[in-house]
Coordinates of C-alpha atoms and ligand atoms in Angstrom, one line a residue:
X1 CA 2.4 48.2 -2.3
X2 CA 1.9 45.6 0.4
X3 CA 3.9 42.4 0.0
X4 CA 1.9 39.4 -1.2
X5 CA 0.6 37.1 1.6
X6 CA 1.4 33.5 1.4
X7 CA -0.5 31.1 3.6
X8 CA 1.0 27.6 4.2
X9 CA -1.7 25.2 5.4
X10 CA 0.3 22.5 7.1
X11 CA 3.6 23.3 8.8
X12 CA 5.3 19.9 8.7
X13 CA 8.4 19.0 6.7
X14 CA 7.2 20.5 3.4
X15 CA 5.4 23.4 5.1
X16 CA 8.5 24.5 6.9
X17 CA 10.7 24.1 3.8
X18 CA 8.1 26.2 1.9
X19 CA 8.3 28.9 4.5
X20 CA 12.0 29.0 4.4
X21 CA 12.2 29.2 0.6
X22 CA 9.4 31.8 0.4
X23 CA 11.3 34.0 2.9
X24 CA 14.7 33.5 1.2
X25 CA 13.2 34.4 -2.2
X26 CA 11.4 37.4 -0.7
X27 CA 8.1 36.2 -2.2
X28 CA 6.0 37.9 0.4
X29 CA 4.9 37.6 4.0
X30 CA 4.3 34.1 5.2
X31 CA 1.7 32.7 7.6
X32 CA 2.2 29.1 8.7
X33 CA -0.9 27.3 9.8
X34 CA -1.2 23.9 11.5
X35 CA -3.5 22.1 14.0
X36 CA -0.4 21.2 16.1
X37 CA -0.1 24.2 18.3
X38 CA 3.5 25.5 18.7
X39 CA 4.8 24.0 15.5
X40 CA 3.8 26.8 13.1
X41 CA 4.7 29.5 15.7
X42 CA 8.1 27.8 16.4
X43 CA 9.0 27.4 12.7
X44 CA 7.9 31.0 11.9
X45 CA 10.1 32.4 14.7
X46 CA 13.1 30.2 13.8
X47 CA 13.0 31.3 10.1
X48 CA 12.3 34.9 11.0
X49 CA 15.4 34.8 13.2
X50 CA 17.5 33.8 10.2
X51 CA 16.3 37.0 8.4
X52 CA 19.1 39.3 9.8
X53 CA 21.7 36.8 8.6
X54 CA 20.1 36.1 5.2
X55 CA 19.0 39.7 4.7
X56 CA 15.3 39.2 4.0
X57 CA 12.5 41.4 5.2
X58 CA 9.5 39.1 4.9
X59 CA 7.3 38.8 8.0
X60 CA 6.6 35.3 9.3
X61 CA 4.0 34.2 11.7
X62 CA 2.5 30.9 12.9
X63 CA -1.1 30.2 13.9
X64 CA -3.7 27.6 14.6
X65 CA -6.5 30.0 13.7
X66 CA -7.8 30.1 10.1
X67 CA -8.7 33.8 10.6
X68 CA -5.0 34.6 10.3
X69 CA -4.8 33.5 6.7
X70 CA -7.4 36.2 5.8
X71 CA -6.7 37.8 2.4
X72 CA -3.9 35.4 1.4
X73 CA -2.8 35.7 -2.2
X74 CA -1.5 32.1 -2.3
X75 CA -2.3 29.1 -0.2
X76 CA -0.1 26.0 -0.4
X77 CA -1.7 23.0 1.2
X78 CA 0.4 20.2 2.8
X79 CA -1.9 19.4 5.7
X80 CA -2.3 15.7 6.3
X81 CA -0.1 12.7 6.8
X82 CA 2.8 11.6 4.6
X83 CA 3.8 8.0 3.6
X84 CA 5.8 5.6 5.6
X85 CA 7.8 2.8 4.0
X86 CA 5.5 0.1 2.4
X87 CA 2.6 2.6 2.0
X88 CA 1.4 3.8 -1.4
X89 CA 0.2 7.4 -1.8
X90 CA -3.3 5.9 -2.1
X91 CA -3.1 4.4 1.4
X92 CA -3.4 8.0 2.7
X93 CA -6.8 8.6 1.1
X94 CA -9.2 8.2 4.0
X95 CA -7.3 10.3 6.5
X96 CA -6.3 13.1 4.1
X97 CA -9.8 13.4 2.6
X98 CA -11.1 14.5 6.1
X99 CA -8.2 17.0 6.3
X100 CA -9.1 18.4 2.8
X101 CA -12.6 19.1 4.1
X102 CA -11.5 21.3 7.0
X103 CA -8.8 23.0 4.8
X104 CA -11.2 23.6 2.0
X105 CA -13.8 25.2 4.3
X106 CA -11.0 27.3 6.0
X107 CA -9.8 28.7 2.8
X108 CA -13.3 29.4 1.5
X109 CA -14.1 31.3 4.6
X110 CA -10.9 33.4 4.9
X111 CA -9.0 33.4 1.6
X112 CA -11.5 32.8 -1.2
X113 CA -9.4 34.8 -3.7
X114 CA -6.2 32.9 -3.2
X115 CA -4.4 30.7 -5.8
X116 CA -4.4 27.4 -4.1
X117 CA -1.7 24.8 -4.7
X118 CA -2.3 21.4 -3.2
X119 CA 0.5 19.0 -2.4
X120 CA -1.2 16.6 0.0
X121 CA -1.4 13.0 -1.4
X122 CA -2.9 11.1 -3.1
X123 CA -2.5 14.3 -5.0
X124 CA -4.9 14.1 -8.0
X125 CA -7.8 13.0 -5.8
X126 CA -7.0 15.4 -3.0
X127 CA -6.8 18.5 -5.2
X128 CA -10.2 17.5 -6.7
X129 CA -11.7 17.1 -3.2
X130 CA -10.1 20.3 -2.0
X131 CA -11.7 22.2 -4.9
X132 CA -15.1 20.6 -4.2
X133 CA -14.9 21.4 -0.5
X134 CA -13.7 25.0 -1.0
X135 CA -16.0 25.8 -4.0
X136 CA -13.3 28.0 -5.4
X137 CA -13.0 28.5 -9.2
X138 CA -11.3 25.5 -10.9
X139 CA -8.6 27.7 -12.4
X140 CA -7.5 28.8 -8.9
X141 CA -7.1 25.3 -7.4
X142 CA -4.2 23.2 -8.8
X143 CA -2.1 20.3 -7.7
X144 CA 1.7 20.1 -7.5
X145 CA 3.0 16.9 -9.0
X146 CA 4.2 17.3 -12.6
X147 CA 6.9 19.9 -11.7
X148 CA 8.3 17.5 -9.1
X149 CA 8.1 14.4 -11.2
X150 CA 9.7 16.3 -14.2
X151 CA 12.4 17.6 -11.9
X152 CA 13.2 14.1 -10.8
X153 CA 13.3 12.9 -14.4
X154 CA 15.5 15.9 -15.4
X155 CA 17.9 15.2 -12.5
X156 CA 18.3 11.5 -13.5
X157 CA 18.8 12.5 -17.2
X158 CA 21.4 15.1 -16.5
X159 CA 23.4 12.6 -14.5
X160 CA 23.1 10.0 -17.3
X161 CA 24.1 12.4 -20.0
X162 CA 26.6 14.3 -17.8
X163 CA 25.2 17.7 -18.8
X164 CA 23.8 20.6 -16.9
X165 CA 20.3 20.2 -15.6
X166 CA 19.6 23.6 -17.1
X167 CA 19.8 22.0 -20.5
X168 CA 17.5 19.2 -19.8
X169 CA 13.7 19.6 -20.2
X170 CA 11.2 16.9 -19.3
X171 CA 7.5 16.4 -19.2
X172 CA 5.7 14.0 -16.9
X173 CA 2.0 13.8 -17.3
X174 CA -0.9 11.8 -15.8
X175 CA -1.6 11.0 -12.2
X176 CA 1.0 11.4 -9.5
X177 CA 1.3 7.7 -8.8
X178 CA 2.7 4.5 -10.2
X179 CA 0.9 5.2 -13.5
X180 CA 2.5 8.6 -14.2
X181 CA 3.5 9.2 -17.8
X182 CA 7.1 10.5 -18.4
X183 CA 6.9 11.6 -22.1
X184 CA 10.3 10.9 -23.6
X185 CA 9.3 12.4 -27.0
X186 CA 8.7 15.8 -25.3
X187 CA 11.8 15.6 -23.1
X188 CA 15.0 16.9 -24.4
X189 CA 18.7 17.5 -23.8
X190 CA 19.7 20.8 -25.4
X191 CA 16.5 20.6 -27.5
X192 CA 17.2 17.1 -28.8
X193 CA 14.4 14.7 -28.0
X194 CA 15.3 11.6 -25.9
X195 CA 14.5 9.1 -28.6
X196 CA 16.9 10.9 -31.0
X197 CA 19.6 10.7 -28.4
X198 CA 19.1 6.9 -28.2
X199 CA 19.4 6.8 -32.1
X200 CA 22.6 8.9 -31.8
X201 CA 24.0 6.3 -29.4
X202 CA 24.4 8.7 -26.5
X203 CA 22.4 6.3 -24.3
X204 CA 20.6 3.0 -24.7
X205 CA 16.9 2.3 -24.7
X206 CA 17.4 0.1 -21.7
X207 CA 19.1 2.9 -19.7
X208 CA 16.3 5.3 -20.7
X209 CA 13.6 2.8 -19.6
X210 CA 15.4 2.4 -16.3
X211 CA 15.4 6.2 -15.8
X212 CA 11.7 6.4 -16.6
X213 CA 11.0 3.7 -14.0
X214 CA 13.2 5.4 -11.4
X215 CA 11.2 8.6 -12.0
X216 CA 7.9 6.7 -11.5
X217 CA 9.3 5.3 -8.2
X218 CA 11.0 8.6 -7.3
X219 CA 8.8 9.3 -4.2
X220 CA 9.1 5.7 -2.9
X221 CA 12.9 5.8 -3.3
X222 CA 13.0 8.8 -0.9
X223 CA 10.5 7.2 1.5
X224 CA 12.6 4.1 1.6
X225 CA 15.7 6.0 2.5
X226 CA 14.2 8.4 5.0
X227 CA 12.0 5.7 6.7
X228 CA 10.2 8.4 8.8
X229 CA 8.3 10.3 6.1
X230 CA 8.4 11.4 2.5
X231 CA 10.3 13.9 0.4
X232 CA 10.1 17.6 1.2
X233 CA 12.9 19.6 -0.4
X234 CA 12.0 19.0 -4.0
X235 CA 8.2 19.1 -3.5
X236 CA 8.6 22.4 -1.7
X237 CA 10.8 23.9 -4.5
X238 CA 8.3 22.7 -7.1
X239 CA 5.4 24.4 -5.4
X240 CA 7.4 27.6 -5.0
X241 CA 8.0 27.7 -8.7
X242 CA 4.3 27.5 -9.4
X243 CA 3.5 30.2 -6.8
X244 CA 6.1 32.5 -8.4
X245 CA 4.5 31.9 -11.8
X246 CA 1.2 33.1 -10.4
X247 CA 2.4 36.0 -8.2
X248 CA 4.6 37.4 -11.0
X249 CA 2.2 36.6 -13.9
X250 CA 5.0 34.7 -15.6
X251 CA 2.9 32.6 -17.9
X252 CA 5.1 29.6 -17.2
X253 CA 4.3 26.4 -19.1
X254 CA 4.4 23.8 -16.3
X255 CA 2.9 20.3 -15.9
X256 CA 0.3 20.5 -13.0
X257 CA -2.7 18.5 -11.8
X258 CA -5.3 20.8 -13.3
X259 CA -9.0 20.7 -14.0
X260 CA -9.3 19.4 -17.6
X261 CA -12.6 20.0 -19.3
X262 CA -12.5 19.3 -23.0
X263 CA -8.8 18.8 -23.6
X264 CA -7.3 15.3 -23.7
X265 CA -10.8 13.9 -24.2
X266 CA -11.6 14.6 -20.6
X267 CA -14.8 16.2 -19.3
X268 CA -14.2 17.8 -15.9
X269 CA -11.4 15.9 -14.3
X270 CA -8.2 16.7 -12.3
X271 CA -5.0 15.1 -13.7
X272 CA -1.5 16.1 -14.6
X273 CA -1.4 18.0 -17.9
X274 CA 0.7 20.8 -19.4
X275 CA -0.6 24.2 -18.2
X276 CA 0.1 27.9 -18.4
X277 CA 0.2 29.6 -15.0
X278 CA -0.1 33.4 -14.8
X279 CA -2.0 36.0 -12.9
X280 CA -5.3 34.3 -13.6
X281 CA -4.2 31.0 -12.2
X282 CA -4.4 28.1 -14.7
X283 CA -4.8 30.2 -17.8
X284 CA -4.6 27.4 -20.3
X285 CA -4.4 23.6 -20.5
X286 CA -2.1 22.7 -23.4
X287 CA -3.8 19.9 -25.3
X288 CA -0.7 18.1 -26.8
X289 CA -1.0 15.3 -29.3
X290 CA -0.2 12.0 -27.8
X291 CA 1.0 8.9 -29.8
X292 CA -1.1 5.7 -29.5
X293 CA 1.2 4.3 -26.8
X294 CA 1.3 7.5 -24.8
X295 CA -2.4 7.9 -25.0
X296 CA -2.8 4.3 -23.7
X297 CA -0.5 5.1 -20.7
X298 CA -2.3 8.4 -20.1
X299 CA -5.7 6.6 -20.2
X300 CA -4.5 4.0 -17.7
X301 CA -3.3 6.8 -15.4
X302 CA -6.6 8.6 -15.7
X303 CA -8.4 5.4 -14.8
X304 CA -6.3 5.0 -11.7
X305 CA -7.2 8.6 -10.6
X306 CA -10.9 7.9 -11.4
X307 CA -10.8 5.0 -9.0
X308 CA -9.5 7.2 -6.2
X309 CA -12.1 9.9 -6.9
X310 CA -14.8 7.1 -6.7
X311 CA -13.3 6.0 -3.4
X312 CA -13.5 9.6 -2.1
X313 CA -17.2 9.7 -3.0
X314 CA -17.8 6.5 -1.2
X315 CA -16.1 7.7 2.0
X316 CA -17.8 11.1 1.9
X317 CA -21.2 11.0 0.1
X318 CA -21.4 14.8 0.1
X319 CA -18.9 14.6 -2.7
X320 CA -21.0 12.4 -4.9
Ligands
APR1 N1 -5.1 21.0 9.3 C1 -3.9 21.5 9.3 N2 -2.8 20.8 9.4 C2 -2.9 19.5 9.6 C3 -4.1 18.8 9.7 C4 -5.3 19.6 9.5 N3 -6.5 19.1 9.6 N4 -3.9 17.5 9.8 C5 -2.6 17.3 9.9 N5 -2.0 18.5 9.8 C6 -0.5 18.9 9.8 C7 0.3 18.0 10.8 O1 0.1 18.5 12.1 C8 1.7 18.2 10.2 O2 2.4 19.3 10.8 O3 0.0 18.6 8.5 C9 1.5 18.5 8.7 C10 2.0 17.5 7.7 O4 3.4 17.5 7.9 P1 4.3 16.2 7.8 O5 3.7 15.1 8.6 O6 5.7 16.7 8.1 O7 4.2 15.8 6.2 P2 4.9 16.4 4.9 O8 6.2 15.6 4.7 O9 5.0 17.9 5.1 O10 3.9 16.0 3.8 C11 2.6 16.5 3.8 O11 2.4 16.3 1.4 O12 3.7 15.2 -0.2 C12 2.5 15.1 0.6 O13 2.3 12.8 1.0 C13 2.6 14.0 1.6 O14 0.3 14.1 2.2 C14 1.6 14.4 2.6 C15 1.8 16.0 2.6

């Protein structure tokens, strides 16, 4: 059987890291696409040349021609511009919306059966726009945010509790922005929910609140340190986990920016929710029960995303 084909639309910092990870994990053959001629070809060749040392057989190629993504099983989209210090994800809206239009049309024309994972920010609005421009089924177009935000939360928690990250689970829902909703009740260390760990005296509410805030600011913390762009290692790893769930029909329960129609009181809207990813893409949106406070935070986050979607419709009336 032929190896799966993975198309990476955008070959910048995240795109290059995605290609490297996909090759190392032997997920399939990788096509890097970008509008900046030379970058995708150079990165593909550089990674391919590590193959004999690493011992992978995946084929890598770089292109500026959408025809070369033909028949891709997975497309991961990072095309666009990243944040610089002082910018919010929302500041990227106008530029990246135009990029989503060309990417959506390219995917629709050449890889209409792909599972599409969007990473470009502002994420929730961009994945919505990408779905609109591509016309692909909603269950095949999803945004990567919750896995990354939850990974950041898990990392901070494992350091606080001094336990292995493998024993820390976490759920971050809502939009991928300042209003994201880290759910402490559904986050655990060794199966023990975080509020119980506070009751047990293993940490304090103040420390937990600070970790929740650091998670919300996780992207900005990296931007502030790098100064030249935004995070790429953890975002790439997170999207790879989602791609593997699809390619291997793993039925992973992962928080993603998915199209929610009915659950959480939403009617046809992209936002971060728990999902099951398998061979049919987003196979299920898990409609968990939220407390009054959690629901209020979630609603606030949904409102923020609605504002961004409205702004997209103003910029590009074809989306209205
Ligand atoms: N089509 C294809 N590629 C494009 C287009 C386009 N229309 N416009 C820009 N690009 C390419 C750029 O040439 C660049 O190589 O997208 C790439 C983006 O790479 P980086 O600038 O390195 O950005 P990166 O850190 O990878 O982040 C990409 O993901 O997390 C988000 O906020 C981040 O929106 C940003 C995106």
